[in-house]
PDB file of C-alpha atoms in Angstrom:
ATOM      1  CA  UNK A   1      -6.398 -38.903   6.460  1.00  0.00           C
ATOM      2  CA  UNK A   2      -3.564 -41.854   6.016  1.00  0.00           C
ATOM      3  CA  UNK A   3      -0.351 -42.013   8.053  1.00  0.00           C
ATOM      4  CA  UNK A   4       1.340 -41.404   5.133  1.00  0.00           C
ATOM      5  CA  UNK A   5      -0.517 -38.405   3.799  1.00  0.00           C
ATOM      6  CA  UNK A   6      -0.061 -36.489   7.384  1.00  0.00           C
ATOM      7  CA  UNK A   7       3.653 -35.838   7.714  1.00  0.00           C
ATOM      8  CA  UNK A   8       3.773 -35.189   4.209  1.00  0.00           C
ATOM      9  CA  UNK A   9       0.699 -32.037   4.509  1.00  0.00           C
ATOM     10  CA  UNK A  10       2.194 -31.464   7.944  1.00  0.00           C
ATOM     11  CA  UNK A  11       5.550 -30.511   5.861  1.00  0.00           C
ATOM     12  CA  UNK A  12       4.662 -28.117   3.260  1.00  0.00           C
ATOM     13  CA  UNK A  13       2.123 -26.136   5.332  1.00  0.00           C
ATOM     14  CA  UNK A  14       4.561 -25.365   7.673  1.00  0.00           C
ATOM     15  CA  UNK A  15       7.200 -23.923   5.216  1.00  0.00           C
ATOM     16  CA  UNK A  16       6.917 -20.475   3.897  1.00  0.00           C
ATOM     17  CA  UNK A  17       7.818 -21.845   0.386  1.00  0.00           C
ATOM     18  CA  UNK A  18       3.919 -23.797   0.965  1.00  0.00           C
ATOM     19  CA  UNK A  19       2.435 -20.404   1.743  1.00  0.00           C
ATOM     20  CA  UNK A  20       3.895 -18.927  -1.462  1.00  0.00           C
ATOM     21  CA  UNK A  21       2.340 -21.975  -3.547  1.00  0.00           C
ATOM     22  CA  UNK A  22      -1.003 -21.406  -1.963  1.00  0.00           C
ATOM     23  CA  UNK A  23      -1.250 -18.029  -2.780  1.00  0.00           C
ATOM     24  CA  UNK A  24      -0.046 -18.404  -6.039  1.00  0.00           C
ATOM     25  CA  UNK A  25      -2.512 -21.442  -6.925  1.00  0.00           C
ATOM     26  CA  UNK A  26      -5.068 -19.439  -5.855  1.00  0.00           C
ATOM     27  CA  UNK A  27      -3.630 -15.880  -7.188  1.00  0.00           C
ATOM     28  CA  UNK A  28      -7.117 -16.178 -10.137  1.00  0.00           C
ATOM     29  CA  UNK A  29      -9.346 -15.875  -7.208  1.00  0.00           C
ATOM     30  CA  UNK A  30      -8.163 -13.430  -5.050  1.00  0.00           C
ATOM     31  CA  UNK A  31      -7.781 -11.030  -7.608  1.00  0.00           C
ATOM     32  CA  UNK A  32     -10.785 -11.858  -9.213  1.00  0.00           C
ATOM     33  CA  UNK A  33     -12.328 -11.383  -5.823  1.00  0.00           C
ATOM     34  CA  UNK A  34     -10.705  -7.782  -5.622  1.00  0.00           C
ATOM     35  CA  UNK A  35     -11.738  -6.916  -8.512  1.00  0.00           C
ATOM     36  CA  UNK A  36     -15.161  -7.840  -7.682  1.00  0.00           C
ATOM     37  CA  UNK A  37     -15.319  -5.509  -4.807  1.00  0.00           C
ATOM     38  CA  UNK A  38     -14.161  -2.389  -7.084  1.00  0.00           C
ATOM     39  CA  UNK A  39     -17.245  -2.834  -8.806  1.00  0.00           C
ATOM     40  CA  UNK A  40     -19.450  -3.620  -6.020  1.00  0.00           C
ATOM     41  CA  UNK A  41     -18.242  -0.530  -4.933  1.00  0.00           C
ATOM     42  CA  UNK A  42     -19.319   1.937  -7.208  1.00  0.00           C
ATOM     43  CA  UNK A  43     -22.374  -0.099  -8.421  1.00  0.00           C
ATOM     44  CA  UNK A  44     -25.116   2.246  -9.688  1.00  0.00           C
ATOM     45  CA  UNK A  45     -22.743   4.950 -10.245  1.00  0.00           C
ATOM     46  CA  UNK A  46     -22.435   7.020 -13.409  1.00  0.00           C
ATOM     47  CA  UNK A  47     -18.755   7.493 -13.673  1.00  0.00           C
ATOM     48  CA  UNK A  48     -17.838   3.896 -11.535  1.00  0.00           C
ATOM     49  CA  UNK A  49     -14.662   3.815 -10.592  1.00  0.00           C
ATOM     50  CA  UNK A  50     -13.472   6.917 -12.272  1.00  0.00           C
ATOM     51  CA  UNK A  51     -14.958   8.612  -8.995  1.00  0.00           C
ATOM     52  CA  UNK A  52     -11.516   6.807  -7.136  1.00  0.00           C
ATOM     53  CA  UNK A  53      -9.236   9.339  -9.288  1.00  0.00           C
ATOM     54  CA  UNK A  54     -12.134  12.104  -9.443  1.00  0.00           C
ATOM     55  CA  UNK A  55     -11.970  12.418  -5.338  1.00  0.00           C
ATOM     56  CA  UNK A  56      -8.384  12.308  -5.043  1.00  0.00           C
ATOM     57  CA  UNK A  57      -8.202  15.379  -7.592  1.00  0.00           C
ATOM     58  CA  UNK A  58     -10.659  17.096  -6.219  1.00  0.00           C
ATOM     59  CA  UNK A  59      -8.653  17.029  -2.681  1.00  0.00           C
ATOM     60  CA  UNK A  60      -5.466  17.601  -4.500  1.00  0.00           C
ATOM     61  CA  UNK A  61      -7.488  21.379  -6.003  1.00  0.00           C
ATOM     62  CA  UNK A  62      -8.596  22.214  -2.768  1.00  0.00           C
ATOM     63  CA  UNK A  63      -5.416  21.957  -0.696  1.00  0.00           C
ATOM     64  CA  UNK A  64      -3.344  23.128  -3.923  1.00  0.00           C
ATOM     65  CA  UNK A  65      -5.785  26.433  -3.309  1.00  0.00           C
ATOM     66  CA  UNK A  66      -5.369  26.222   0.456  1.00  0.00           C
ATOM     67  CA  UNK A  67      -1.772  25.571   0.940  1.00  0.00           C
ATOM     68  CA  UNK A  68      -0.356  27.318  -1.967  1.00  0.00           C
ATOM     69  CA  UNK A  69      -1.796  30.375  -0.714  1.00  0.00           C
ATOM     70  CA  UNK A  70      -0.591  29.498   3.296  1.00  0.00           C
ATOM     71  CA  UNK A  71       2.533  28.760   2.044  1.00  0.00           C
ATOM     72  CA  UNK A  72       3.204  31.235  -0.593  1.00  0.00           C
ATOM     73  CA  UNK A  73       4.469  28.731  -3.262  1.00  0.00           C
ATOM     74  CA  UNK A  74       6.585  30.981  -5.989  1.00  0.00           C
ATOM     75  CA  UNK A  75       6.205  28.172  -8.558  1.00  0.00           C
ATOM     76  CA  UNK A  76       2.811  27.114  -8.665  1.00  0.00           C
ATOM     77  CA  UNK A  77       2.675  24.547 -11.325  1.00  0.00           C
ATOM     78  CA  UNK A  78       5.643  22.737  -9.289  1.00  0.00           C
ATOM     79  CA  UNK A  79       3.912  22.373  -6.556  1.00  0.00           C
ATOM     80  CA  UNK A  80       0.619  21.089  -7.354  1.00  0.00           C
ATOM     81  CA  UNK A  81       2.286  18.236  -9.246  1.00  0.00           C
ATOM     82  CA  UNK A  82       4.563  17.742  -5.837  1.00  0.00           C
ATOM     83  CA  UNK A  83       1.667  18.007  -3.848  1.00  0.00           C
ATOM     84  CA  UNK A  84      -0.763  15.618  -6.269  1.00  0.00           C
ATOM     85  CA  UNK A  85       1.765  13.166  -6.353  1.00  0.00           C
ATOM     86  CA  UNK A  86       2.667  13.027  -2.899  1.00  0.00           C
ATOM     87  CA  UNK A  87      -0.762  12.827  -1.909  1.00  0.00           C
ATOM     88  CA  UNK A  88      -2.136  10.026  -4.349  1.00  0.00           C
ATOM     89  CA  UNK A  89       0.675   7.743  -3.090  1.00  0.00           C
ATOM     90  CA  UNK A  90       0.239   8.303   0.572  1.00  0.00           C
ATOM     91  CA  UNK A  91      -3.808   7.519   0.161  1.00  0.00           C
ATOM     92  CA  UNK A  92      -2.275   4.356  -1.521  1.00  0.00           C
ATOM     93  CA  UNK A  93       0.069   3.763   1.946  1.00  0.00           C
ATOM     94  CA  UNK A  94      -2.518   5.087   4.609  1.00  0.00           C
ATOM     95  CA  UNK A  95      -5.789   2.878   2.651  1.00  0.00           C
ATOM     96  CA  UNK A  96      -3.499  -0.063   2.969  1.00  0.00           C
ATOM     97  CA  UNK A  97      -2.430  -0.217   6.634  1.00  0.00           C
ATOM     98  CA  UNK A  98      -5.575   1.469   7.635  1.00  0.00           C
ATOM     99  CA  UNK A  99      -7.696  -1.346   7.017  1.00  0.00           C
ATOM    100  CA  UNK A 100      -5.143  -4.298   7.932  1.00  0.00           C
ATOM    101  CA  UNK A 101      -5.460  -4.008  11.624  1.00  0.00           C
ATOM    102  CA  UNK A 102      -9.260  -5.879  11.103  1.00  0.00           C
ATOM    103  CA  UNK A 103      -8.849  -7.675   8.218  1.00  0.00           C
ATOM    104  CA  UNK A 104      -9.169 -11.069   9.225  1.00  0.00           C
ATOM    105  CA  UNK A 105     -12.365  -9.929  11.507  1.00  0.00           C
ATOM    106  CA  UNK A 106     -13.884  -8.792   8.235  1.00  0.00           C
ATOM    107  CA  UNK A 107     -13.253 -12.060   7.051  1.00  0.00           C
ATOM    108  CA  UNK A 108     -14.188 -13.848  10.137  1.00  0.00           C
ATOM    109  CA  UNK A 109     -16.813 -16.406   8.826  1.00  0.00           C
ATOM    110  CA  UNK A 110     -14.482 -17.304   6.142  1.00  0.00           C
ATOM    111  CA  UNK A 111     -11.983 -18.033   8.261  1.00  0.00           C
ATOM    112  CA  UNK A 112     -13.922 -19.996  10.569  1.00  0.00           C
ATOM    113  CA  UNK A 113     -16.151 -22.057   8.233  1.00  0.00           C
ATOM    114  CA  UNK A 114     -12.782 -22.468   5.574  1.00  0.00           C
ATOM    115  CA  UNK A 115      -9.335 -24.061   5.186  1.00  0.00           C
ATOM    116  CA  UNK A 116      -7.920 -21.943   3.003  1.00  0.00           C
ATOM    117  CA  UNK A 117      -4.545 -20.315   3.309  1.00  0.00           C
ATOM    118  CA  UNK A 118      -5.154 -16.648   5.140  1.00  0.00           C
ATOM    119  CA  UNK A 119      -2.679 -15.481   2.961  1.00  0.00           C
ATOM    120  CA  UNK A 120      -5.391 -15.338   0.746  1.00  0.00           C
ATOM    121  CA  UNK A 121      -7.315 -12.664   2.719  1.00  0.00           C
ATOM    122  CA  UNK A 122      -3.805 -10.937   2.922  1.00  0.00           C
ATOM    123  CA  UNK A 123      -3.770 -10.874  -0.612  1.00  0.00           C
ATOM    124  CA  UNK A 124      -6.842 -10.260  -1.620  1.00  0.00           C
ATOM    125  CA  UNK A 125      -6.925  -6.909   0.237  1.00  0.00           C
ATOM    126  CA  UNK A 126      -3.534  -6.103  -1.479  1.00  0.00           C
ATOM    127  CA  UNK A 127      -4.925  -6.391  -4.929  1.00  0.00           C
ATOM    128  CA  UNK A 128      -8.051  -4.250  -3.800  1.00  0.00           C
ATOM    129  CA  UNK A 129      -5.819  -1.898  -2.269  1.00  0.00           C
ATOM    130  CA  UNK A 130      -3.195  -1.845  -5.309  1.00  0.00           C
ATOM    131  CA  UNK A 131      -6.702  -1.684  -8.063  1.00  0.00           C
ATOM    132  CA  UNK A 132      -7.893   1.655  -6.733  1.00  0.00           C
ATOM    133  CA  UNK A 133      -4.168   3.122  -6.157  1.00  0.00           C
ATOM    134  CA  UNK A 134      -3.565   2.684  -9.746  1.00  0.00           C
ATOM    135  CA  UNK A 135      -7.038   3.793 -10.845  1.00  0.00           C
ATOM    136  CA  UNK A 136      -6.529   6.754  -8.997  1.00  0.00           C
ATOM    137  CA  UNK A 137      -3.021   7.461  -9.670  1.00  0.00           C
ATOM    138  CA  UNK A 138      -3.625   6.963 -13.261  1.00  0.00           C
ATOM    139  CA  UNK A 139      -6.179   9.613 -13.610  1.00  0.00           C
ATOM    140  CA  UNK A 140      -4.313  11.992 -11.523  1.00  0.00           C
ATOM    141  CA  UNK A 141      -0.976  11.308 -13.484  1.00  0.00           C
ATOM    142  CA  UNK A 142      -2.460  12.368 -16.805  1.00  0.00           C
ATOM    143  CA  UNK A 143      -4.403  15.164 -15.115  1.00  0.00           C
ATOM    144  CA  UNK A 144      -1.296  16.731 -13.321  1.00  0.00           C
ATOM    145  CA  UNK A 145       0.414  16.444 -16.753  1.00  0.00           C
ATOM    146  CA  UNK A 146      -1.187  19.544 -17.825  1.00  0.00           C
ATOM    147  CA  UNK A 147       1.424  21.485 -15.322  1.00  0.00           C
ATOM    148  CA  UNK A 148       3.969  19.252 -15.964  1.00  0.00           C
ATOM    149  CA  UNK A 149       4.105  17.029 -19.635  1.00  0.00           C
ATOM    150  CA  UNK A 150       6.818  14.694 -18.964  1.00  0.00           C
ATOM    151  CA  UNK A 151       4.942  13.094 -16.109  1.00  0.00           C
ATOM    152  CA  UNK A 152       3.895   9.565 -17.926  1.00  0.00           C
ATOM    153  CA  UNK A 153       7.361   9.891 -19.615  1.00  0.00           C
ATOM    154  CA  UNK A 154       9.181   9.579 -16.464  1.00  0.00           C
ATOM    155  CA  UNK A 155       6.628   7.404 -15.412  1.00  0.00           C
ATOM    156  CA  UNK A 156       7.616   4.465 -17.739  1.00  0.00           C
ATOM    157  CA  UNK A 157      11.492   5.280 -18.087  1.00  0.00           C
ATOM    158  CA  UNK A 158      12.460   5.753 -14.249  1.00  0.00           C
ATOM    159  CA  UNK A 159       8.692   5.095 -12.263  1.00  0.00           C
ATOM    160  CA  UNK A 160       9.125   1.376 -12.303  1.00  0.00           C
ATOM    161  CA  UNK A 161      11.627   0.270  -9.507  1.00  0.00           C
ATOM    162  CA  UNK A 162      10.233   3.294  -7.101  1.00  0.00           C
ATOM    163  CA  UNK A 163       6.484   1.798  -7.463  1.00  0.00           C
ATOM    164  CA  UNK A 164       8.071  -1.620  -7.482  1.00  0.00           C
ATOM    165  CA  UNK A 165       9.106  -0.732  -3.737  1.00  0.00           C
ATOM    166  CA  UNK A 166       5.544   0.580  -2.940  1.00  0.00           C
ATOM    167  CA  UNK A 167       3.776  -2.244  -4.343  1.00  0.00           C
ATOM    168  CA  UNK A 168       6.147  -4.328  -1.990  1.00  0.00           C
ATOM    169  CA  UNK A 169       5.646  -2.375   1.067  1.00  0.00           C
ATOM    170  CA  UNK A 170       2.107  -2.483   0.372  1.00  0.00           C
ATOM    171  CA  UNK A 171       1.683  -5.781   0.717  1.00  0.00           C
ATOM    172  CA  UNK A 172       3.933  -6.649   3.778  1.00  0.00           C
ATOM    173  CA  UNK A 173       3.632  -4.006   6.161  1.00  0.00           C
ATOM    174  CA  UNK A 174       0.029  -4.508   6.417  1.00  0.00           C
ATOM    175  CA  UNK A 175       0.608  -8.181   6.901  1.00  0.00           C
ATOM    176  CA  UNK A 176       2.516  -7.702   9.985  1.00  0.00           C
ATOM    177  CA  UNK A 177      -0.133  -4.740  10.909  1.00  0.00           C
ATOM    178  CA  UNK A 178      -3.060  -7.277  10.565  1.00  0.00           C
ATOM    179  CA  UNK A 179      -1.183  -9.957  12.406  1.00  0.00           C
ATOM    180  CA  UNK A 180      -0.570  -8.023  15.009  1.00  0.00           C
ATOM    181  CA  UNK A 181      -4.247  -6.512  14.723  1.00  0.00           C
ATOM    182  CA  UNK A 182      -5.534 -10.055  15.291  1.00  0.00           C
ATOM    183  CA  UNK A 183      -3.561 -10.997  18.261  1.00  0.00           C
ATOM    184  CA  UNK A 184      -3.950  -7.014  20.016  1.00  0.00           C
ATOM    185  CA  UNK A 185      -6.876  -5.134  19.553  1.00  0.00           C
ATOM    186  CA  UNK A 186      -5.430  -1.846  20.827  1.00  0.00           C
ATOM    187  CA  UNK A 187      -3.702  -2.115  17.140  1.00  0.00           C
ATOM    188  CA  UNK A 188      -7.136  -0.722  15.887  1.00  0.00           C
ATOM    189  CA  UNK A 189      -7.230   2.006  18.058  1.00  0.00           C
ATOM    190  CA  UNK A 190      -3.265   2.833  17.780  1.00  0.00           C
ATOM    191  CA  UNK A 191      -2.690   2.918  13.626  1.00  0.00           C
ATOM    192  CA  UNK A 192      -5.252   6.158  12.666  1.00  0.00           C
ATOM    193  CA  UNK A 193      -3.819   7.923  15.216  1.00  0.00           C
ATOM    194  CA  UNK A 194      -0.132   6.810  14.105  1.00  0.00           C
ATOM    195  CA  UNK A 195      -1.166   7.643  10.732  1.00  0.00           C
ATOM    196  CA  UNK A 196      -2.554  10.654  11.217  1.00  0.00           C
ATOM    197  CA  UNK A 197       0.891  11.760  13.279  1.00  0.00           C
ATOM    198  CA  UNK A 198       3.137  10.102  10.466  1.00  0.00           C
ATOM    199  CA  UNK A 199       0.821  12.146   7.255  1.00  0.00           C
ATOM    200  CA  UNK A 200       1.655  15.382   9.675  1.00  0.00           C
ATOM    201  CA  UNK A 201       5.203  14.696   9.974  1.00  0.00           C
ATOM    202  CA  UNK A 202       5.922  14.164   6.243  1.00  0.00           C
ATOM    203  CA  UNK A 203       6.685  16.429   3.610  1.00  0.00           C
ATOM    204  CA  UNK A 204       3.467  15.703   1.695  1.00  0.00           C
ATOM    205  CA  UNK A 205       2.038  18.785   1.969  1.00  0.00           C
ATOM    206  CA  UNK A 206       4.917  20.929   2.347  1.00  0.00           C
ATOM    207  CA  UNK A 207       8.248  20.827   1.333  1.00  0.00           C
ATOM    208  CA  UNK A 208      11.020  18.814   3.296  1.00  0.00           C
ATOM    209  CA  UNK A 209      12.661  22.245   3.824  1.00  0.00           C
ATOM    210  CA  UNK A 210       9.750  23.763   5.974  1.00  0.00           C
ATOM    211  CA  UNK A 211      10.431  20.825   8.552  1.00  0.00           C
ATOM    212  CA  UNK A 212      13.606  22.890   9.858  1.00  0.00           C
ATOM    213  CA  UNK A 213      15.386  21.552  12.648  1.00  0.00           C
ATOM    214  CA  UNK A 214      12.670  18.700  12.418  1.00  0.00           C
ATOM    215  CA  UNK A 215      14.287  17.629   8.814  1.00  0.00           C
ATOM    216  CA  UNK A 216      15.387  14.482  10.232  1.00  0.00           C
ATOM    217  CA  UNK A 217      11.983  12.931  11.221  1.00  0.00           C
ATOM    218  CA  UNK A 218      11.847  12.494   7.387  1.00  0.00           C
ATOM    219  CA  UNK A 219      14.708  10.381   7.083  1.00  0.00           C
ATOM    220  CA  UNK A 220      13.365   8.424   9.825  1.00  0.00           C
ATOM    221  CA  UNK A 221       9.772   8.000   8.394  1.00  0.00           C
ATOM    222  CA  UNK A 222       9.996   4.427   6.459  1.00  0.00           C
ATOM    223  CA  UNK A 223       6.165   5.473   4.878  1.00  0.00           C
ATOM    224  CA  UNK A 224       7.979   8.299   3.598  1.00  0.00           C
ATOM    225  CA  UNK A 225      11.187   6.516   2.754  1.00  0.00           C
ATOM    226  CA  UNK A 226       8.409   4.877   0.275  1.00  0.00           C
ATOM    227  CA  UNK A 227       6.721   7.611  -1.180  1.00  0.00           C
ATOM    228  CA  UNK A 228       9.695  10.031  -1.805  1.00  0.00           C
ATOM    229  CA  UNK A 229      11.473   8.271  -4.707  1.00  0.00           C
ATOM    230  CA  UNK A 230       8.152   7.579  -6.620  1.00  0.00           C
ATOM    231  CA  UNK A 231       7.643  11.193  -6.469  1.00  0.00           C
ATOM    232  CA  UNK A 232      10.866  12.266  -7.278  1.00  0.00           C
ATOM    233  CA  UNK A 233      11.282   9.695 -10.379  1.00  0.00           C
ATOM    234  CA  UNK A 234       8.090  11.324 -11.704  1.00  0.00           C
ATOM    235  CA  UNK A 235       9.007  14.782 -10.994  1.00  0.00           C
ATOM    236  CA  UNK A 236      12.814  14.767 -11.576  1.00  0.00           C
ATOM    237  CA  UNK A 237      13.070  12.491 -14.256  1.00  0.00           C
ATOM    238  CA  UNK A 238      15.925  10.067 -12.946  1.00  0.00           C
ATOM    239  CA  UNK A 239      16.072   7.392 -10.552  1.00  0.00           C
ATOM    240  CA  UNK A 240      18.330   7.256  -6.919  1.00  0.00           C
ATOM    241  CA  UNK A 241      19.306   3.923  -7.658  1.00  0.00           C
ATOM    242  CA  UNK A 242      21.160   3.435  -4.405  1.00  0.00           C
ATOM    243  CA  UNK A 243      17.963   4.784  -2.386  1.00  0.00           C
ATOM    244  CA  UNK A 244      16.223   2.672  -4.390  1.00  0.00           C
ATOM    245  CA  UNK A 245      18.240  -0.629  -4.328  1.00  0.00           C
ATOM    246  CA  UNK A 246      18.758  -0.412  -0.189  1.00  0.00           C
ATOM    247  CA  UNK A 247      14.534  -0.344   0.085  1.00  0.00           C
ATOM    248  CA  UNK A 248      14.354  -3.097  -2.278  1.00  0.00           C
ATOM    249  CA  UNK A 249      16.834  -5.142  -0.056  1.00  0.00           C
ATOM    250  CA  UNK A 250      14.647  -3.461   3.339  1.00  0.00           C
ATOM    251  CA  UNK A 251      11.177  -4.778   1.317  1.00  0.00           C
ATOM    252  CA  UNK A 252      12.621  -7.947   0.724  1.00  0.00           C
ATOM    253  CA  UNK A 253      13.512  -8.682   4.404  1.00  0.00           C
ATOM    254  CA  UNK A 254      10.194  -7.208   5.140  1.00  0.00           C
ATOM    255  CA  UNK A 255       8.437  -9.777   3.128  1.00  0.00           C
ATOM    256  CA  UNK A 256      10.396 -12.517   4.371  1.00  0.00           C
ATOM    257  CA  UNK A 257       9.759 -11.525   7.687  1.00  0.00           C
ATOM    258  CA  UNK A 258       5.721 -11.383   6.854  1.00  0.00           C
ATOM    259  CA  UNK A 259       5.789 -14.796   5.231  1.00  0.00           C
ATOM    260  CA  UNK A 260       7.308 -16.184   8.275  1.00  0.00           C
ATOM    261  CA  UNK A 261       4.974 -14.766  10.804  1.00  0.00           C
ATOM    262  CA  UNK A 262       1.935 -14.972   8.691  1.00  0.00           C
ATOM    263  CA  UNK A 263       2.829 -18.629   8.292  1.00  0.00           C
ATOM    264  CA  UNK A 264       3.478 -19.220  12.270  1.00  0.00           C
ATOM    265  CA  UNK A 265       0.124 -17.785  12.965  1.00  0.00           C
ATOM    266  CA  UNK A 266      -1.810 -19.566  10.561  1.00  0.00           C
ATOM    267  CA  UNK A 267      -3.431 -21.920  12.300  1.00  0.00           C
ATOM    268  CA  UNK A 268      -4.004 -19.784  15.446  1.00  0.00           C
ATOM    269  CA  UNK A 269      -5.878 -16.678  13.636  1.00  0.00           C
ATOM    270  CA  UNK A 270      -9.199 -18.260  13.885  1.00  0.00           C
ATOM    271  CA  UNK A 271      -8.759 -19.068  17.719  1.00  0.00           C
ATOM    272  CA  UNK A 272      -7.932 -14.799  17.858  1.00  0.00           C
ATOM    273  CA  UNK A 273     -10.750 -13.250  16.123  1.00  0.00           C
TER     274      UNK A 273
END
């Protein structure tokens, strides 16, 4: 490499704004490579991928069954719809950071044997992750419409900025979880427990009511913070704009903040894993 060429790569792969135009140059094959591993995944099936949407209803009957009855639910169309959506997201939220901790291990050989950007790995396993959310949220959207018509509605007239925010938060907060996974291993012991505690703790299952004196743990819960206004755009039929616009400013300081420490670490991730 000339003098002149080294400052000048030196530069732009230490600026976030370089790390951006990597993973948008290579934005074709990371999503192709997503893709790729949806239908790896269900290769040899009969139904493919529609067994992503298929599983999540068949969890959403069971614990409709289970819960309605432990709870004593008066409406019960209300609350399988509250209970289907709220579930479908958080398997979203939980698939996502539950796999960052060892991402870059999974990708190990690549990232040893390859210069490419590991914002590409990043991304990658955000497209994967954001595929089968909306495979499976799309099947059990038009299924819960049966209880509740105005679901795909509300979807496309107030859905958009609330899934905005989750698609956001689903792409940095496992960045900083898999950074953090690469440099501390107790990260992969620490985050199913965490979000097993968190999935507990939030009104997913039951409503935010039932909490009690406990109410304000949901205020508190940012995974929650995420997942409430998709639900309630879809169920309500209106948009909390101000909820809405202070976690788009949160996810945009969140992604800032991943850029930044994703692009810090880049060239010590294959000296941690």
């Amino acid at each position: 490499m000339s003098d002149a060429l080294r400052p000048r790569l030196g530069t732009r792969t230490s600026t976030v704004r370089a790390t951006v135009l990597d993973a948008w140059a290579t934005r074709r094959a990371w999503w192709f490579t997503a893709t790729a591993r949806t239908r790896a995944r269900f290769a040899r099936t009969f139904l493919g991928s529609f067994w992503l949407g298929l599983s999540n209803l068949l969890s959403i009957a069971a614990l409709a069954l289970v819960y309605g009855t432990v709870f004593k639910v008066q409406d019960f169309n209300t609350y399988v719809v509250y209970l289907g959506v709220g579930l479908v997201t958080w398997n979203g939220i939980s698939a996502a950071i539950g796999s960052a901790p060892n991402l870059f291990e999974h990708n190990q050989a690549q990232v040893h044997n390859t210069n490419l950007n590991p914002i590409f790995y990043v991304l990658e396993e955000w497209a994967f992750q954001l595929q089968t959310f909306l495979q499976s949220f799309a099947l059990v959207l038009l299924a819960l419409s049966w209880f509740q018509h105005d679901l795909v509605l509300n979807l496309v007239l107030y859905g958009w900025l609330p899934l905005l925010n989750l698609f956001l938060f689903l792409f940095w907060a496992p960045t900083i979880v898999c950074l953090l996974g690469a440099r501390y291993r107790d990260i992969y012991q620490l985050v199913p427990i965490v979000l097993q505690l968190v999935f507990l703790l939030s009104p997913i299952l039951y409503k935010k009511d039932n909490l009690g004196a406990m109410a304000w743990t949901a205020n508190l819960n940012p995974l929650y913070r995420v997942l409430s206004p998709v639900r309630h755009s879809l169920m309500a039929g209106e948009v909390q704009w101000s909820a809405n616009f202070v976690i788009l400013l949160l996810n945009i300081f969140g992604l800032l903040i991943a850029l930044r420490w994703m692009n810090r670490e880049r060239y010590s991730i294959p000296f941690l894993i």
